[in-house]
PDB file of C-alpha atoms in Angstrom:
ATOM      1  CA  MET A 485     -14.581   0.363  -7.577  1.00 40.00           C
ATOM      2  CA  VAL A 486     -12.628  -2.763  -8.555  1.00 46.00           C
ATOM      3  CA  SER A 487     -10.522  -2.324 -11.677  1.00 52.00           C
ATOM      4  CA  ALA A 488     -11.590  -4.140 -14.834  1.00 63.00           C
ATOM      5  CA  GLU A 489      -8.000  -4.409 -16.123  1.00 82.00           C
ATOM      6  CA  ARG A 490      -6.655  -7.849 -16.945  1.00 91.00           C
ATOM      7  CA  PHE A 491      -5.395  -9.740 -13.918  1.00 97.00           C
ATOM      8  CA  LEU A 492      -1.684 -10.526 -14.305  1.00 98.00           C
ATOM      9  CA  LEU A 493      -0.285 -13.853 -13.112  1.00 98.00           C
ATOM     10  CA  THR A 494       3.456 -14.322 -12.606  1.00 98.00           C
ATOM     11  CA  LEU A 495       5.458 -17.540 -12.329  1.00 97.00           C
ATOM     12  CA  TRP A 496       9.012 -17.939 -11.114  1.00 95.00           C
ATOM     13  CA  THR A 497      10.748 -20.905 -12.695  1.00 96.00           C
ATOM     14  CA  ALA A 498      14.057 -21.832 -14.307  1.00 96.00           C
ATOM     15  CA  ASP A 499      12.557 -24.894 -16.022  1.00 97.00           C
ATOM     16  CA  PRO A 500      11.954 -24.214 -19.734  1.00 98.00           C
ATOM     17  CA  ARG A 501       9.473 -27.084 -20.012  1.00 96.00           C
ATOM     18  CA  LEU A 502       7.338 -25.691 -17.214  1.00 96.00           C
ATOM     19  CA  ALA A 503       7.756 -22.209 -18.656  1.00 97.00           C
ATOM     20  CA  ARG A 504       6.422 -23.374 -22.029  1.00 98.00           C
ATOM     21  CA  THR A 505       3.446 -25.095 -20.379  1.00 97.00           C
ATOM     22  CA  ALA A 506       2.690 -22.008 -18.292  1.00 97.00           C
ATOM     23  CA  ASP A 507       2.972 -19.762 -21.336  1.00 98.00           C
ATOM     24  CA  GLU A 508       0.458 -21.935 -23.190  1.00 97.00           C
ATOM     25  CA  ALA A 509      -1.811 -21.929 -20.130  1.00 97.00           C
ATOM     26  CA  GLY A 510      -2.037 -18.141 -20.131  1.00 97.00           C
ATOM     27  CA  VAL A 511       0.425 -17.077 -17.435  1.00 98.00           C
ATOM     28  CA  ASP A 512       1.369 -13.473 -18.173  1.00 98.00           C
ATOM     29  CA  ARG A 513       4.920 -13.165 -16.817  1.00 98.00           C
ATOM     30  CA  ILE A 514       7.441 -15.965 -16.439  1.00 98.00           C
ATOM     31  CA  GLY A 515      11.007 -15.808 -15.258  1.00 98.00           C
ATOM     32  CA  VAL A 516      13.540 -16.068 -12.483  1.00 98.00           C
ATOM     33  CA  ASP A 517      13.855 -14.993  -8.879  1.00 97.00           C
ATOM     34  CA  LEU A 518      17.441 -13.824  -8.350  1.00 97.00           C
ATOM     35  CA  GLU A 519      16.988 -12.302  -4.904  1.00 95.00           C
ATOM     36  CA  GLN A 520      19.614 -13.535  -2.461  1.00 89.00           C
ATOM     37  CA  LEU A 521      20.975 -10.537  -0.559  1.00 84.00           C
ATOM     38  CA  GLY A 522      19.701 -10.530   3.009  1.00 69.00           C
ATOM     39  CA  LYS A 523      16.747 -12.811   2.327  1.00 66.00           C
ATOM     40  CA  GLU A 524      17.885 -15.876   4.251  1.00 66.00           C
ATOM     41  CA  GLU A 525      18.679 -13.798   7.314  1.00 71.00           C
ATOM     42  CA  ARG A 526      15.317 -11.974   7.208  1.00 60.00           C
ATOM     43  CA  GLN A 527      13.216 -15.094   6.745  1.00 59.00           C
ATOM     44  CA  ARG A 528      15.242 -17.586   8.807  1.00 58.00           C
ATOM     45  CA  SER A 529      13.233 -20.409  10.452  1.00 60.00           C
ATOM     46  CA  ARG A 530      10.017 -19.527   8.589  1.00 59.00           C
ATOM     47  CA  GLY A 531      10.213 -22.215   5.910  1.00 57.00           C
ATOM     48  CA  THR A 532      10.010 -19.749   3.041  1.00 62.00           C
ATOM     49  CA  TRP A 533      11.447 -20.556  -0.372  1.00 62.00           C
ATOM     50  CA  ILE A 534      14.932 -19.300  -1.260  1.00 74.00           C
ATOM     51  CA  SER A 535      15.398 -19.367  -5.028  1.00 84.00           C
ATOM     52  CA  PRO A 536      18.300 -21.262  -6.625  1.00 91.00           C
ATOM     53  CA  HIS A 537      17.906 -19.353  -9.910  1.00 95.00           C
ATOM     54  CA  HIS A 538      20.737 -17.712 -11.849  1.00 96.00           C
ATOM     55  CA  GLU A 539      20.852 -14.960 -14.453  1.00 97.00           C
ATOM     56  CA  GLU A 540      21.902 -17.527 -17.071  1.00 98.00           C
ATOM     57  CA  ASP A 541      18.578 -19.340 -16.639  1.00 98.00           C
ATOM     58  CA  LEU A 542      16.919 -16.552 -18.618  1.00 98.00           C
ATOM     59  CA  ASP A 543      18.769 -17.782 -21.717  1.00 98.00           C
ATOM     60  CA  ALA A 544      16.797 -21.040 -21.686  1.00 98.00           C
ATOM     61  CA  LEU A 545      13.463 -19.426 -20.871  1.00 98.00           C
ATOM     62  CA  ALA A 546      13.379 -16.667 -23.471  1.00 98.00           C
ATOM     63  CA  PRO A 547      13.096 -18.936 -26.569  1.00 98.00           C
ATOM     64  CA  VAL A 548      10.096 -20.901 -25.230  1.00 98.00           C
ATOM     65  CA  LEU A 549       7.837 -17.938 -24.423  1.00 98.00           C
ATOM     66  CA  ALA A 550       5.363 -17.065 -27.143  1.00 98.00           C
ATOM     67  CA  ARG A 551       3.157 -14.591 -25.276  1.00 97.00           C
ATOM     68  CA  ALA A 552       4.296 -14.249 -21.654  1.00 98.00           C
ATOM     69  CA  LYS A 553       6.790 -11.518 -20.785  1.00 98.00           C
ATOM     70  CA  LEU A 554      10.214 -12.607 -19.545  1.00 98.00           C
ATOM     71  CA  PHE A 555      10.492 -11.595 -15.904  1.00 98.00           C
ATOM     72  CA  ALA A 556      13.297 -11.194 -13.360  1.00 98.00           C
ATOM     73  CA  ARG A 557      13.231 -10.334  -9.693  1.00 98.00           C
ATOM     74  CA  ILE A 558      16.665  -8.887  -9.026  1.00 98.00           C
ATOM     75  CA  ASN A 559      18.411  -8.173  -5.723  1.00 97.00           C
ATOM     76  CA  PRO A 560      17.692  -5.090  -3.617  1.00 97.00           C
ATOM     77  CA  ILE A 561      19.624  -1.983  -4.653  1.00 97.00           C
ATOM     78  CA  ASN A 562      23.317  -2.587  -3.949  1.00 97.00           C
ATOM     79  CA  PRO A 563      26.728  -1.713  -5.447  1.00 97.00           C
ATOM     80  CA  GLY A 564      26.265  -4.473  -8.043  1.00 97.00           C
ATOM     81  CA  SER A 565      22.816  -3.395  -9.218  1.00 98.00           C
ATOM     82  CA  GLU A 566      23.974  -1.804 -12.472  1.00 98.00           C
ATOM     83  CA  ARG A 567      25.805  -4.966 -13.552  1.00 98.00           C
ATOM     84  CA  GLU A 568      22.821  -7.151 -12.604  1.00 98.00           C
ATOM     85  CA  VAL A 569      20.321  -4.957 -14.431  1.00 98.00           C
ATOM     86  CA  GLU A 570      22.431  -4.868 -17.586  1.00 98.00           C
ATOM     87  CA  SER A 571      22.861  -8.650 -17.475  1.00 98.00           C
ATOM     88  CA  VAL A 572      19.161  -9.519 -17.210  1.00 98.00           C
ATOM     89  CA  LEU A 573      18.217  -6.939 -19.830  1.00 98.00           C
ATOM     90  CA  ALA A 574      20.821  -8.336 -22.216  1.00 98.00           C
ATOM     91  CA  ARG A 575      19.240 -11.758 -21.707  1.00 98.00           C
ATOM     92  CA  GLY A 576      15.841 -10.428 -22.755  1.00 98.00           C
ATOM     93  CA  ALA A 577      14.077  -9.590 -19.483  1.00 98.00           C
ATOM     94  CA  GLN A 578      11.040  -7.401 -20.154  1.00 98.00           C
ATOM     95  CA  VAL A 579       9.866  -6.906 -16.556  1.00 98.00           C
ATOM     96  CA  LEU A 580      12.167  -6.219 -13.588  1.00 98.00           C
ATOM     97  CA  MET A 581      10.998  -6.439  -9.983  1.00 98.00           C
ATOM     98  CA  LEU A 582      12.942  -4.714  -7.212  1.00 98.00           C
ATOM     99  CA  PRO A 583      12.521  -6.435  -3.833  1.00 97.00           C
ATOM    100  CA  MET A 584      12.658  -4.596  -0.506  1.00 96.00           C
ATOM    101  CA  ALA A 585      11.987  -1.261  -2.225  1.00 98.00           C
ATOM    102  CA  MET A 586      12.292   1.030   0.785  1.00 98.00           C
ATOM    103  CA  ASP A 587      11.875   4.555  -0.533  1.00 98.00           C
ATOM    104  CA  ALA A 588      11.519   6.819  -3.547  1.00 98.00           C
ATOM    105  CA  ALA A 589      15.300   7.097  -3.959  1.00 98.00           C
ATOM    106  CA  GLN A 590      15.669   3.341  -4.481  1.00 98.00           C
ATOM    107  CA  ALA A 591      12.751   3.309  -6.897  1.00 98.00           C
ATOM    108  CA  ALA A 592      14.279   6.171  -8.864  1.00 98.00           C
ATOM    109  CA  GLU A 593      17.636   4.390  -8.959  1.00 98.00           C
ATOM    110  CA  LEU A 594      16.137   1.315 -10.616  1.00 98.00           C
ATOM    111  CA  VAL A 595      14.251   3.492 -13.098  1.00 98.00           C
ATOM    112  CA  ARG A 596      17.548   5.242 -13.893  1.00 98.00           C
ATOM    113  CA  LEU A 597      19.345   1.940 -14.444  1.00 98.00           C
ATOM    114  CA  VAL A 598      16.588   0.473 -16.614  1.00 98.00           C
ATOM    115  CA  ARG A 599      16.218   3.617 -18.760  1.00 98.00           C
ATOM    116  CA  GLY A 600      12.891   2.586 -20.233  1.00 98.00           C
ATOM    117  CA  ARG A 601      14.106  -0.769 -21.544  1.00 98.00           C
ATOM    118  CA  ALA A 602      11.737  -2.825 -19.381  1.00 98.00           C
ATOM    119  CA  GLU A 603       8.766  -2.471 -17.070  1.00 98.00           C
ATOM    120  CA  VAL A 604       9.675  -1.580 -13.481  1.00 98.00           C
ATOM    121  CA  VAL A 605       7.806  -3.291 -10.644  1.00 98.00           C
ATOM    122  CA  LEU A 606       8.503  -2.359  -7.023  1.00 98.00           C
ATOM    123  CA  LEU A 607       8.099  -4.989  -4.325  1.00 98.00           C
ATOM    124  CA  VAL A 608       7.182  -3.137  -1.137  1.00 98.00           C
ATOM    125  CA  GLU A 609       7.518  -5.474   1.843  1.00 96.00           C
ATOM    126  CA  HIS A 610       8.442  -3.518   4.958  1.00 96.00           C
ATOM    127  CA  ILE A 611       6.256  -1.369   7.173  1.00 96.00           C
ATOM    128  CA  ASP A 612       8.656   1.592   6.821  1.00 97.00           C
ATOM    129  CA  ALA A 613       8.261   1.425   3.034  1.00 98.00           C
ATOM    130  CA  MET A 614       4.484   1.205   3.403  1.00 97.00           C
ATOM    131  CA  ARG A 615       4.602   4.460   5.365  1.00 97.00           C
ATOM    132  CA  ARG A 616       6.485   6.065   2.458  1.00 98.00           C
ATOM    133  CA  LEU A 617       4.130   4.688  -0.189  1.00 98.00           C
ATOM    134  CA  ARG A 618       2.737   8.082  -1.232  1.00 98.00           C
ATOM    135  CA  GLU A 619       6.283   9.230  -2.043  1.00 98.00           C
ATOM    136  CA  ILE A 620       7.227   5.976  -3.769  1.00 98.00           C
ATOM    137  CA  VAL A 621       4.267   5.986  -6.170  1.00 98.00           C
ATOM    138  CA  ARG A 622       5.202   9.456  -7.406  1.00 98.00           C
ATOM    139  CA  VAL A 623       8.424   8.145  -8.997  1.00 98.00           C
ATOM    140  CA  SER A 624       8.058   8.415 -12.768  1.00 98.00           C
ATOM    141  CA  GLY A 625       8.843   5.251 -14.695  1.00 98.00           C
ATOM    142  CA  VAL A 626       7.308   2.733 -12.274  1.00 98.00           C
ATOM    143  CA  SER A 627       4.459   0.659 -13.692  1.00 98.00           C
ATOM    144  CA  GLU A 628       3.418  -1.458 -10.706  1.00 98.00           C
ATOM    145  CA  VAL A 629       3.741  -1.650  -6.934  1.00 98.00           C
ATOM    146  CA  HIS A 630       3.427  -5.135  -5.465  1.00 98.00           C
ATOM    147  CA  ILE A 631       3.058  -5.776  -1.735  1.00 98.00           C
ATOM    148  CA  GLY A 632       5.005  -8.797  -0.424  1.00 96.00           C
ATOM    149  CA  LEU A 633       3.439 -10.484   2.592  1.00 95.00           C
ATOM    150  CA  ASN A 634       6.295 -12.523   4.064  1.00 91.00           C
ATOM    151  CA  ASP A 635       8.703  -9.706   4.853  1.00 92.00           C
ATOM    152  CA  LEU A 636       5.903  -7.276   5.621  1.00 95.00           C
ATOM    153  CA  ALA A 637       4.553  -9.623   8.291  1.00 94.00           C
ATOM    154  CA  ILE A 638       8.067 -10.035   9.706  1.00 93.00           C
ATOM    155  CA  SER A 639       8.562  -6.274   9.888  1.00 94.00           C
ATOM    156  CA  LEU A 640       5.235  -5.970  11.714  1.00 93.00           C
ATOM    157  CA  GLY A 641       6.160  -8.702  14.190  1.00 92.00           C
ATOM    158  CA  LEU A 642       3.160 -10.816  13.203  1.00 93.00           C
ATOM    159  CA  ARG A 643       2.799 -14.512  13.954  1.00 90.00           C
ATOM    160  CA  ASN A 644       2.006 -15.452  10.348  1.00 92.00           C
ATOM    161  CA  ARG A 645       1.880 -13.828   6.934  1.00 91.00           C
ATOM    162  CA  TRP A 646      -1.903 -14.130   6.687  1.00 92.00           C
ATOM    163  CA  MET A 647      -2.270 -11.573   9.458  1.00 94.00           C
ATOM    164  CA  ALA A 648      -0.762  -8.916   7.182  1.00 94.00           C
ATOM    165  CA  LEU A 649      -4.030  -9.103   5.226  1.00 95.00           C
ATOM    166  CA  ALA A 650      -6.259  -8.892   8.271  1.00 91.00           C
ATOM    167  CA  ASN A 651      -6.208  -5.142   8.947  1.00 81.00           C
ATOM    168  CA  GLY A 652      -6.868  -2.071   6.814  1.00 78.00           C
ATOM    169  CA  VAL A 653      -3.281  -1.632   5.601  1.00 90.00           C
ATOM    170  CA  MET A 654      -3.759  -3.390   2.259  1.00 94.00           C
ATOM    171  CA  GLN A 655      -6.916  -1.540   1.322  1.00 93.00           C
ATOM    172  CA  ASP A 656      -5.219   1.772   2.062  1.00 95.00           C
ATOM    173  CA  ALA A 657      -2.149   0.719   0.046  1.00 97.00           C
ATOM    174  CA  GLY A 658      -4.305  -0.270  -2.889  1.00 97.00           C
ATOM    175  CA  ALA A 659      -6.044   3.085  -2.891  1.00 97.00           C
ATOM    176  CA  ILE A 660      -2.707   4.932  -2.861  1.00 98.00           C
ATOM    177  CA  VAL A 661      -1.168   2.864  -5.657  1.00 98.00           C
ATOM    178  CA  ARG A 662      -4.227   2.850  -7.902  1.00 97.00           C
ATOM    179  CA  GLY A 663      -4.788   6.530  -7.205  1.00 97.00           C
ATOM    180  CA  ALA A 664      -1.358   7.179  -8.715  1.00 98.00           C
ATOM    181  CA  GLY A 665      -2.390   5.343 -11.895  1.00 97.00           C
ATOM    182  CA  LEU A 666      -0.229   2.289 -11.192  1.00 98.00           C
ATOM    183  CA  ARG A 667      -1.116  -1.381 -11.151  1.00 98.00           C
ATOM    184  CA  PHE A 668      -1.470  -2.786  -7.640  1.00 98.00           C
ATOM    185  CA  GLY A 669      -0.117  -6.277  -6.990  1.00 98.00           C
ATOM    186  CA  LEU A 670      -0.536  -8.307  -3.828  1.00 98.00           C
ATOM    187  CA  GLY A 671       1.119 -11.495  -2.570  1.00 96.00           C
ATOM    188  CA  GLY A 672       0.334 -14.736  -4.299  1.00 96.00           C
ATOM    189  CA  ILE A 673      -2.558 -17.118  -4.884  1.00 97.00           C
ATOM    190  CA  GLY A 674      -3.028 -20.839  -4.483  1.00 95.00           C
ATOM    191  CA  ARG A 675      -5.371 -22.974  -6.525  1.00 96.00           C
ATOM    192  CA  ALA A 676      -9.020 -21.962  -6.466  1.00 96.00           C
ATOM    193  CA  GLY A 677     -11.088 -23.985  -4.021  1.00 93.00           C
ATOM    194  CA  ASP A 678      -8.107 -25.173  -1.956  1.00 90.00           C
ATOM    195  CA  ASP A 679      -9.514 -25.383   1.575  1.00 86.00           C
ATOM    196  CA  GLN A 680      -6.513 -27.209   3.043  1.00 84.00           C
ATOM    197  CA  LEU A 681      -4.596 -23.966   3.641  1.00 85.00           C
ATOM    198  CA  PRO A 682      -4.651 -22.199   7.046  1.00 88.00           C
ATOM    199  CA  VAL A 683      -6.663 -19.530   5.235  1.00 93.00           C
ATOM    200  CA  PRO A 684      -8.818 -21.051   2.467  1.00 95.00           C
ATOM    201  CA  ALA A 685      -7.851 -19.903  -1.016  1.00 95.00           C
ATOM    202  CA  ASP A 686     -11.274 -18.383  -1.662  1.00 95.00           C
ATOM    203  CA  LEU A 687     -10.794 -15.916   1.198  1.00 97.00           C
ATOM    204  CA  ILE A 688      -7.463 -14.856  -0.297  1.00 97.00           C
ATOM    205  CA  TYR A 689      -9.127 -14.361  -3.681  1.00 97.00           C
ATOM    206  CA  ALA A 690     -11.669 -12.089  -2.022  1.00 98.00           C
ATOM    207  CA  GLU A 691      -8.843  -9.811  -0.868  1.00 97.00           C
ATOM    208  CA  TYR A 692      -8.040  -8.938  -4.483  1.00 98.00           C
ATOM    209  CA  ALA A 693     -11.553  -7.616  -4.948  1.00 97.00           C
ATOM    210  CA  ARG A 694     -11.416  -5.809  -1.591  1.00 96.00           C
ATOM    211  CA  THR A 695      -8.108  -4.042  -2.321  1.00 97.00           C
ATOM    212  CA  GLY A 696      -8.388  -3.599  -6.091  1.00 97.00           C
ATOM    213  CA  ALA A 697      -5.221  -5.654  -6.677  1.00 98.00           C
ATOM    214  CA  THR A 698      -4.851  -7.047 -10.196  1.00 98.00           C
ATOM    215  CA  SER A 699      -1.540  -8.885 -10.031  1.00 98.00           C
ATOM    216  CA  ALA A 700      -0.365 -11.950  -8.102  1.00 98.00           C
ATOM    217  CA  LEU A 701       2.358 -14.562  -7.982  1.00 97.00           C
ATOM    218  CA  LEU A 702       1.414 -18.206  -8.526  1.00 97.00           C
ATOM    219  CA  ALA A 703       1.975 -20.547  -5.584  1.00 93.00           C
ATOM    220  CA  ARG A 704       3.809 -23.822  -5.997  1.00 88.00           C
ATOM    221  CA  SER A 705       0.497 -25.685  -5.537  1.00 91.00           C
ATOM    222  CA  PHE A 706      -0.252 -24.955  -9.198  1.00 94.00           C
ATOM    223  CA  PHE A 707       2.677 -27.072 -10.312  1.00 89.00           C
ATOM    224  CA  VAL A 708       2.365 -30.379  -8.495  1.00 85.00           C
ATOM    225  CA  GLU A 709       2.388 -33.587 -10.506  1.00 86.00           C
ATOM    226  CA  GLY A 710      -0.883 -34.471 -12.189  1.00 88.00           C
ATOM    227  CA  ILE A 711      -2.284 -30.939 -12.200  1.00 91.00           C
ATOM    228  CA  ASP A 712      -3.832 -29.669 -15.435  1.00 95.00           C
ATOM    229  CA  LEU A 713      -2.212 -26.228 -15.354  1.00 96.00           C
ATOM    230  CA  ALA A 714      -4.368 -24.638 -18.053  1.00 96.00           C
ATOM    231  CA  ARG A 715      -7.519 -25.781 -16.254  1.00 97.00           C
ATOM    232  CA  GLU A 716      -6.266 -24.481 -12.898  1.00 97.00           C
ATOM    233  CA  ILE A 717      -5.307 -21.123 -14.385  1.00 97.00           C
ATOM    234  CA  ASP A 718      -8.774 -20.823 -15.931  1.00 97.00           C
ATOM    235  CA  ARG A 719     -10.387 -21.710 -12.590  1.00 97.00           C
ATOM    236  CA  ALA A 720      -8.262 -19.116 -10.803  1.00 97.00           C
ATOM    237  CA  ARG A 721      -9.176 -16.387 -13.266  1.00 97.00           C
ATOM    238  CA  ALA A 722     -12.853 -17.311 -13.042  1.00 97.00           C
ATOM    239  CA  ALA A 723     -12.759 -17.150  -9.233  1.00 97.00           C
ATOM    240  CA  LEU A 724     -10.984 -13.794  -9.248  1.00 97.00           C
ATOM    241  CA  GLU A 725     -13.518 -12.419 -11.713  1.00 97.00           C
ATOM    242  CA  ALA A 726     -16.425 -13.762  -9.676  1.00 97.00           C
ATOM    243  CA  TRP A 727     -15.206 -11.925  -6.591  1.00 97.00           C
ATOM    244  CA  ARG A 728     -15.102  -8.673  -8.578  1.00 96.00           C
ATOM    245  CA  HIS A 729     -18.891  -8.930  -8.868  1.00 96.00           C
ATOM    246  CA  ARG A 730     -19.691  -9.874  -5.272  1.00 97.00           C
ATOM    247  CA  THR A 731     -21.448  -7.363  -3.051  1.00 98.00           C
ATOM    248  CA  PRO A 732     -19.513  -5.182  -0.599  1.00 97.00           C
ATOM    249  CA  GLU A 733     -21.224  -7.086   2.216  1.00 98.00           C
ATOM    250  CA  GLU A 734     -20.014 -10.439   0.889  1.00 98.00           C
ATOM    251  CA  ILE A 735     -16.475  -9.132   0.484  1.00 97.00           C
ATOM    252  CA  ALA A 736     -16.511  -7.693   4.009  1.00 97.00           C
ATOM    253  CA  ALA A 737     -17.771 -11.011   5.388  1.00 98.00           C
ATOM    254  CA  ALA A 738     -14.971 -12.884   3.605  1.00 97.00           C
ATOM    255  CA  HIS A 739     -12.428 -10.465   5.058  1.00 97.00           C
ATOM    256  CA  ALA A 740     -13.783 -10.967   8.569  1.00 97.00           C
ATOM    257  CA  GLU A 741     -13.515 -14.745   8.156  1.00 97.00           C
ATOM    258  CA  LEU A 742      -9.960 -14.372   6.841  1.00 96.00           C
ATOM    259  CA  ALA A 743      -9.053 -12.416   9.978  1.00 96.00           C
ATOM    260  CA  ARG A 744     -10.525 -15.153  12.175  1.00 96.00           C
ATOM    261  CA  CYS A 745      -8.597 -17.878  10.302  1.00 95.00           C
ATOM    262  CA  ALA A 746      -5.367 -15.903  10.473  1.00 94.00           C
ATOM    263  CA  ALA A 747      -5.745 -15.341  14.207  1.00 93.00           C
ATOM    264  CA  ARG A 748      -6.130 -19.088  14.770  1.00 92.00           C
ATOM    265  CA  SER A 749      -3.152 -20.164  12.647  1.00 90.00           C
ATOM    266  CA  ASP A 750       0.341 -20.952  13.875  1.00 85.00           C
ATOM    267  CA  VAL A 751       1.484 -21.800  10.325  1.00 83.00           C
ATOM    268  CA  TRP A 752       3.650 -19.138   8.702  1.00 72.00           C
TER     269      TRP A 752
END
């Protein structure tokens, strides 16, 4: 059964004007992406976005948020993790995401460093971590497990990130995470009705109903010039909600079409 909990939308930005607009539009978590360690090497030649954000950017974002929680994706666990965690918490971060969470020990280390001062979200994005998911979700103090598609697809040797959605892995992961009482997050979404993508946005939306995921990152397509952000956020939420009420047959048909689109695409 698909969860009825509120769907959480997250935006990475260092621009306080955009942050204010997104906050007013109903985005739930807004903040910075600080991940640098190892990312360029892992994702080389795939055209993925490498964030230019800095810890200090949180200082400008915090005052403009009225309802959204201040968010920070930090670096993977490393010798400097304690300093980084203390810095973002001191700047007001309320949600911390750990990328490349590989095992229960790394999850427990972030929980130890945070000490209940913020929500802990684990970004699982490697096939080895997926195989350890039952152990990872048992770590007390974690509130959400989010599956990242780019690095997961790389670790699986897939031709594009869409193919990471095309098998049964995500549905199994969702069942494990939700079965542990945690929120399940998955990848990111583009604007509702965008059929110009290698896999149309509506087929991606259907995956949230199929897997029970209730958290996603917002793609950059939401923030191009001339876009009415509040309207697009409302359209996205309406589309996600509509898929929650579609029949199992309709959801299965959408998944089969997604797999066909992914198999045809050479776009990462």
